[in-house]
mmCIF file with all atom_site columns, C-alpha atoms in Angstrom:
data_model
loop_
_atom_site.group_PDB
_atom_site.id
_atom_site.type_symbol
_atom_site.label_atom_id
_atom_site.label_alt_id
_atom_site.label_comp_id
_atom_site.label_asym_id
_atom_site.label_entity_id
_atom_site.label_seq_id
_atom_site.pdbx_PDB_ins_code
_atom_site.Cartn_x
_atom_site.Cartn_y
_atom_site.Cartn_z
_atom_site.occupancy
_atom_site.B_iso_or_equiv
_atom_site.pdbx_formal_charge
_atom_site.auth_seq_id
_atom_site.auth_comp_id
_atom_site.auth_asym_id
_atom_site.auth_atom_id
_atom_site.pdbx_PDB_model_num
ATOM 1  C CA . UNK O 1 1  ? 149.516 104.400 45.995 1.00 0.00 ? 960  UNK O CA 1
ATOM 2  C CA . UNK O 1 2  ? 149.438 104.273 49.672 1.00 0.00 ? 961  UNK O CA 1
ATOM 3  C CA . UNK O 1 3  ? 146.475 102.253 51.083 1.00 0.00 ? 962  UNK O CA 1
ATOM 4  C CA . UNK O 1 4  ? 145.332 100.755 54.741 1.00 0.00 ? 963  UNK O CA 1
ATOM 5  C CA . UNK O 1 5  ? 142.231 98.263  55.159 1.00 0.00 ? 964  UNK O CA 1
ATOM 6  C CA . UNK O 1 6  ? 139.467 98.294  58.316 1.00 0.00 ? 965  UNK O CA 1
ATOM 7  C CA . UNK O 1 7  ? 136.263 96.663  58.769 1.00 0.00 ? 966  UNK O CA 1
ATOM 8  C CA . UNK O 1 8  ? 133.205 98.858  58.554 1.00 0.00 ? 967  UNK O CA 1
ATOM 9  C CA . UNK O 1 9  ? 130.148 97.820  61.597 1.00 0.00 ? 968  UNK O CA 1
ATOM 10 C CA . UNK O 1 10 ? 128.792 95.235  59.252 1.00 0.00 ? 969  UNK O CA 1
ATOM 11 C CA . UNK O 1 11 ? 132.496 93.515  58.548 1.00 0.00 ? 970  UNK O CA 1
ATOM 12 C CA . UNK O 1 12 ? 132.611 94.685  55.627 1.00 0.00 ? 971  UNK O CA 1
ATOM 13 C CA . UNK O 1 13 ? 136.718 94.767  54.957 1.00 0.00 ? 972  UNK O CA 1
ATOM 14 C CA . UNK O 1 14 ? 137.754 98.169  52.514 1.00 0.00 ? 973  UNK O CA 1
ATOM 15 C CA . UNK O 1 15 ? 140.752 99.063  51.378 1.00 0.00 ? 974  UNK O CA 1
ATOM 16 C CA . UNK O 1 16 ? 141.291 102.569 51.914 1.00 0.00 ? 975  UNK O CA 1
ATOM 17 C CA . UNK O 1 17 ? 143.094 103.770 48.856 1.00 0.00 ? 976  UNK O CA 1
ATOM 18 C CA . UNK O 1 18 ? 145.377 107.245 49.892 1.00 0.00 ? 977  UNK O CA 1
ATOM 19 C CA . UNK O 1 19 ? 146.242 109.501 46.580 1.00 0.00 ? 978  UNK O CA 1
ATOM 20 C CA . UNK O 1 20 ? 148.950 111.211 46.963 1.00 0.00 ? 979  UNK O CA 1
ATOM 21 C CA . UNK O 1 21 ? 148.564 115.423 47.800 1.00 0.00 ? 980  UNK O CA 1
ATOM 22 C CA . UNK O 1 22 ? 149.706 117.929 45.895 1.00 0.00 ? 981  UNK O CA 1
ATOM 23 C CA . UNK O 1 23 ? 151.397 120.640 47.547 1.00 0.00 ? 982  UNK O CA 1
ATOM 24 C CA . UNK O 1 24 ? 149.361 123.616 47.864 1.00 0.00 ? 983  UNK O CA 1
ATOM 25 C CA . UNK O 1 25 ? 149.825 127.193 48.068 1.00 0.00 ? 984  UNK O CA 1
ATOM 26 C CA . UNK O 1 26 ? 148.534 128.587 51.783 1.00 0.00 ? 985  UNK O CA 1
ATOM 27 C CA . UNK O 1 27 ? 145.136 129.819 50.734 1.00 0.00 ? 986  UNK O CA 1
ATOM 28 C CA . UNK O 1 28 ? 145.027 125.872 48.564 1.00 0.00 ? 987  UNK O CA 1
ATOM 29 C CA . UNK O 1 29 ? 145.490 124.277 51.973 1.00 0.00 ? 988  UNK O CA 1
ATOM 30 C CA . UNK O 1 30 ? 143.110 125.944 53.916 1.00 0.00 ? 989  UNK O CA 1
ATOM 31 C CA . UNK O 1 31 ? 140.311 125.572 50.984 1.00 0.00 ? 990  UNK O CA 1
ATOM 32 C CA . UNK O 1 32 ? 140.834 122.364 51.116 1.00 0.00 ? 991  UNK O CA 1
ATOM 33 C CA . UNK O 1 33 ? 141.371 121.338 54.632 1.00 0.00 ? 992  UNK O CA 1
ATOM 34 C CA . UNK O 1 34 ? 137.896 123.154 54.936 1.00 0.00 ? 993  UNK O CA 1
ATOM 35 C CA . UNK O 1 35 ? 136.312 121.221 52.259 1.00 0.00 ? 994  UNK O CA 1
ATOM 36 C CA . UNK O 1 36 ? 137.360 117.887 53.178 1.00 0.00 ? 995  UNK O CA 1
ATOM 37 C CA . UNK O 1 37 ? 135.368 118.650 56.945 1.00 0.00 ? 996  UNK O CA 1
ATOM 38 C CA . UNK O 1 38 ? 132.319 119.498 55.195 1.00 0.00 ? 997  UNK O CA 1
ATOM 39 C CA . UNK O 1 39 ? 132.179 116.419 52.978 1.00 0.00 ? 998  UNK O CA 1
ATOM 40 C CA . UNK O 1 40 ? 133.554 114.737 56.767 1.00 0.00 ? 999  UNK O CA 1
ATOM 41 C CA . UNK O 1 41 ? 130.541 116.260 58.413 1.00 0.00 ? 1000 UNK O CA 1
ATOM 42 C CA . UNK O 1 42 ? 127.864 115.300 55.593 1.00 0.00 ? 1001 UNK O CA 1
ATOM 43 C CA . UNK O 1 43 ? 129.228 112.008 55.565 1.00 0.00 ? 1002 UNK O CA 1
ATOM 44 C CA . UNK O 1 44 ? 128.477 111.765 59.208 1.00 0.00 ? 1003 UNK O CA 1
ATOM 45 C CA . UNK O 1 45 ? 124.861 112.831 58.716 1.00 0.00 ? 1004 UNK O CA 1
ATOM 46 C CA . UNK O 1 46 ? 124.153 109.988 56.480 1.00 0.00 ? 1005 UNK O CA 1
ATOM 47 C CA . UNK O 1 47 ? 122.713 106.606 57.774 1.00 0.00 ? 1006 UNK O CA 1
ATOM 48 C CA . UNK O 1 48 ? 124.550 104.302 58.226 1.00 0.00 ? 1007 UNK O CA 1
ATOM 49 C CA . UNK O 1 49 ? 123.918 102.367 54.990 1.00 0.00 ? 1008 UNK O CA 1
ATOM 50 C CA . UNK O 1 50 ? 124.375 105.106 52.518 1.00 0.00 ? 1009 UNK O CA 1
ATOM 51 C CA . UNK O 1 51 ? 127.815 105.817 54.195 1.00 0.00 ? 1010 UNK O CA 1
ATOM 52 C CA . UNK O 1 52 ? 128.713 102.344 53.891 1.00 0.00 ? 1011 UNK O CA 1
ATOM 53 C CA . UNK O 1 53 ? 127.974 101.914 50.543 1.00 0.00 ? 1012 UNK O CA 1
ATOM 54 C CA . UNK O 1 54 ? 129.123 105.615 49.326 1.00 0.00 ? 1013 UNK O CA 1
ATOM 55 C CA . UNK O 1 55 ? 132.637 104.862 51.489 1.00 0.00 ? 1014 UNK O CA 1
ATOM 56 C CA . UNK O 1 56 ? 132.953 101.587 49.261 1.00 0.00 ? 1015 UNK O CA 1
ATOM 57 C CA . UNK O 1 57 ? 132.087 103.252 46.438 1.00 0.00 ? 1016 UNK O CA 1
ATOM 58 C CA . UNK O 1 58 ? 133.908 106.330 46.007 1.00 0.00 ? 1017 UNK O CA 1
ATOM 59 C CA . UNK O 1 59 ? 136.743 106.152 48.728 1.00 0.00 ? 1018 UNK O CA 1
ATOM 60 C CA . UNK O 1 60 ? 137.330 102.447 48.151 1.00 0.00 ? 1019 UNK O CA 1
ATOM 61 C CA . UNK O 1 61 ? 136.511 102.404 44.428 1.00 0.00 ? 1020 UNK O CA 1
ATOM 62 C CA . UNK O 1 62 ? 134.834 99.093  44.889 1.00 0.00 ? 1021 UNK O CA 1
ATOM 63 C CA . UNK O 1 63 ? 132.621 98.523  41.444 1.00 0.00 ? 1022 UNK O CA 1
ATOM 64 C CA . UNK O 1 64 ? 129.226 97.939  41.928 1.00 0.00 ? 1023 UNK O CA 1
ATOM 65 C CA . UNK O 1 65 ? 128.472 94.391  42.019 1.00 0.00 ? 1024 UNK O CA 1
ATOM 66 C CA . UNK O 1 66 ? 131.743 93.794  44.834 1.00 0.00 ? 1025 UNK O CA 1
ATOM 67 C CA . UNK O 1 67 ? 129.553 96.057  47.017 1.00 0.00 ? 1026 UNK O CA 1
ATOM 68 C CA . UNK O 1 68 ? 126.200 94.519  46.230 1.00 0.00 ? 1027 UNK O CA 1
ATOM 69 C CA . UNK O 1 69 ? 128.269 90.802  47.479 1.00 0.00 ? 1028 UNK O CA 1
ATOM 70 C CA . UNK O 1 70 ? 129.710 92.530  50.211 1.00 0.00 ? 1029 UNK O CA 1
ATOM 71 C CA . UNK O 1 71 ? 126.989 93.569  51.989 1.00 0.00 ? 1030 UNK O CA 1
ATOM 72 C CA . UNK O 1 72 ? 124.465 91.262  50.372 1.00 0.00 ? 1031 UNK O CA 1
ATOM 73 C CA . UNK O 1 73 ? 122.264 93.232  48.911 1.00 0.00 ? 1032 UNK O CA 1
ATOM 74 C CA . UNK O 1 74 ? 121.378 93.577  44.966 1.00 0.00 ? 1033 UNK O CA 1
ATOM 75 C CA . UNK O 1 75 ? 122.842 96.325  42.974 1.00 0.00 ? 1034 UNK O CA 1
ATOM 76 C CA . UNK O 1 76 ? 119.664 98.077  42.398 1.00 0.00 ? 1035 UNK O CA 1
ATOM 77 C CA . UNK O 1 77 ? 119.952 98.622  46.158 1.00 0.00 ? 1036 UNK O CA 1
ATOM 78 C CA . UNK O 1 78 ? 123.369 99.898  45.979 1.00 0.00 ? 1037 UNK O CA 1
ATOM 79 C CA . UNK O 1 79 ? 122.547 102.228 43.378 1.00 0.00 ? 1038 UNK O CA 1
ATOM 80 C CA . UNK O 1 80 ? 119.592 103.885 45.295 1.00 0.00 ? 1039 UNK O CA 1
ATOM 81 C CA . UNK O 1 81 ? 121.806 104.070 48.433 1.00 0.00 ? 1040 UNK O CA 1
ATOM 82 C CA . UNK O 1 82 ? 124.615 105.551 46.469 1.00 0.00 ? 1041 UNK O CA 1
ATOM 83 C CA . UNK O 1 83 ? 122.022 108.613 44.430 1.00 0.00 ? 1042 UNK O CA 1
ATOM 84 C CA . UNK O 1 84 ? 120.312 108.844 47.893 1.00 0.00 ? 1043 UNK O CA 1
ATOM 85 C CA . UNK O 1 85 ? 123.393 109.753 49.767 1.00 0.00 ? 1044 UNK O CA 1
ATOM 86 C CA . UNK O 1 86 ? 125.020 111.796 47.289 1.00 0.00 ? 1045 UNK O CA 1
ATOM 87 C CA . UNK O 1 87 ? 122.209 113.849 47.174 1.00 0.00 ? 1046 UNK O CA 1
ATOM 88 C CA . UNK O 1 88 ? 122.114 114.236 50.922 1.00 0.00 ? 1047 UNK O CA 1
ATOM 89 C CA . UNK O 1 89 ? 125.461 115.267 51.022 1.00 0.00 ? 1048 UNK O CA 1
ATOM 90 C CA . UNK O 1 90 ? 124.769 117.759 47.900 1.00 0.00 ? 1049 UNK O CA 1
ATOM 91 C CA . UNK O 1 91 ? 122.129 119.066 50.049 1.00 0.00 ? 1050 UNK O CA 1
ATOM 92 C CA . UNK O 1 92 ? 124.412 119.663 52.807 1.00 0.00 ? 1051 UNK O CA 1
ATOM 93 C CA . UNK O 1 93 ? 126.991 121.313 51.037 1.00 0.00 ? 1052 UNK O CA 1
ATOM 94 C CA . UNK O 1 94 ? 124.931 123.860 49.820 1.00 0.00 ? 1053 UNK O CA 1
ATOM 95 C CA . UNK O 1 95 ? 123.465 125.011 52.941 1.00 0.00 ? 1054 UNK O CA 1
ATOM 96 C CA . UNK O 1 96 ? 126.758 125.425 54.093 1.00 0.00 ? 1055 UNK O CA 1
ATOM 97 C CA . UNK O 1 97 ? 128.964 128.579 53.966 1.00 0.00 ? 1056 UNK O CA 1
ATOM 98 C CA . UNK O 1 98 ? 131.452 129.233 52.402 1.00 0.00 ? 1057 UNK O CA 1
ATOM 99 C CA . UNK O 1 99 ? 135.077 129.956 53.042 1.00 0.00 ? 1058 UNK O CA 1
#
């Protein structure tokens, strides 16, 4: 699998992990080209440290306890940050239209 690492504000290195696309039908591209900005414009509402730690966790697939060392912080922490943001970005989504 493709991948390409960069340093979040706090120097925090991730490995950006790229799965490989399926090839989609017209109306499968659009859907999902309009999905992925939504979850890109949630993600962008978030503060900065429940982006950081849902990037590491879900886009980076960094366990738990790598992102609690990584930004030195316990894994209680990381866990609240993680359930916080997600259900910011749940929030968002479903004030948002629809395609």
């Amino acid at each position: 699998m493709p991948h390409s690492a960069h340093r979040t504000e706090d120097g925090l290195e991730v490995e950006k992990r790229i799965p490989a696309q399926r090839p989609e039908n017209g109306a499968g591209q659009v859907e999902g080209a309009f999905k992925r900005a939504l979850i890109e414009e949630a993600l962008t509402r978030l503060d900065r440290e429940q982006r950081e730690v849902l990037v590491a966790l879900h886009y980076c697939r960094f366990p738990v306890s790598e992102v609690a060392v990584q930004l030195n912080i316990p894994t209680r922490t990381v866990n609240a940050r993680a359930l916080s943001a997600l259900k910011a970005i749940r929030s968002f989504l479903n004030q948002s239209p629809q395609p």
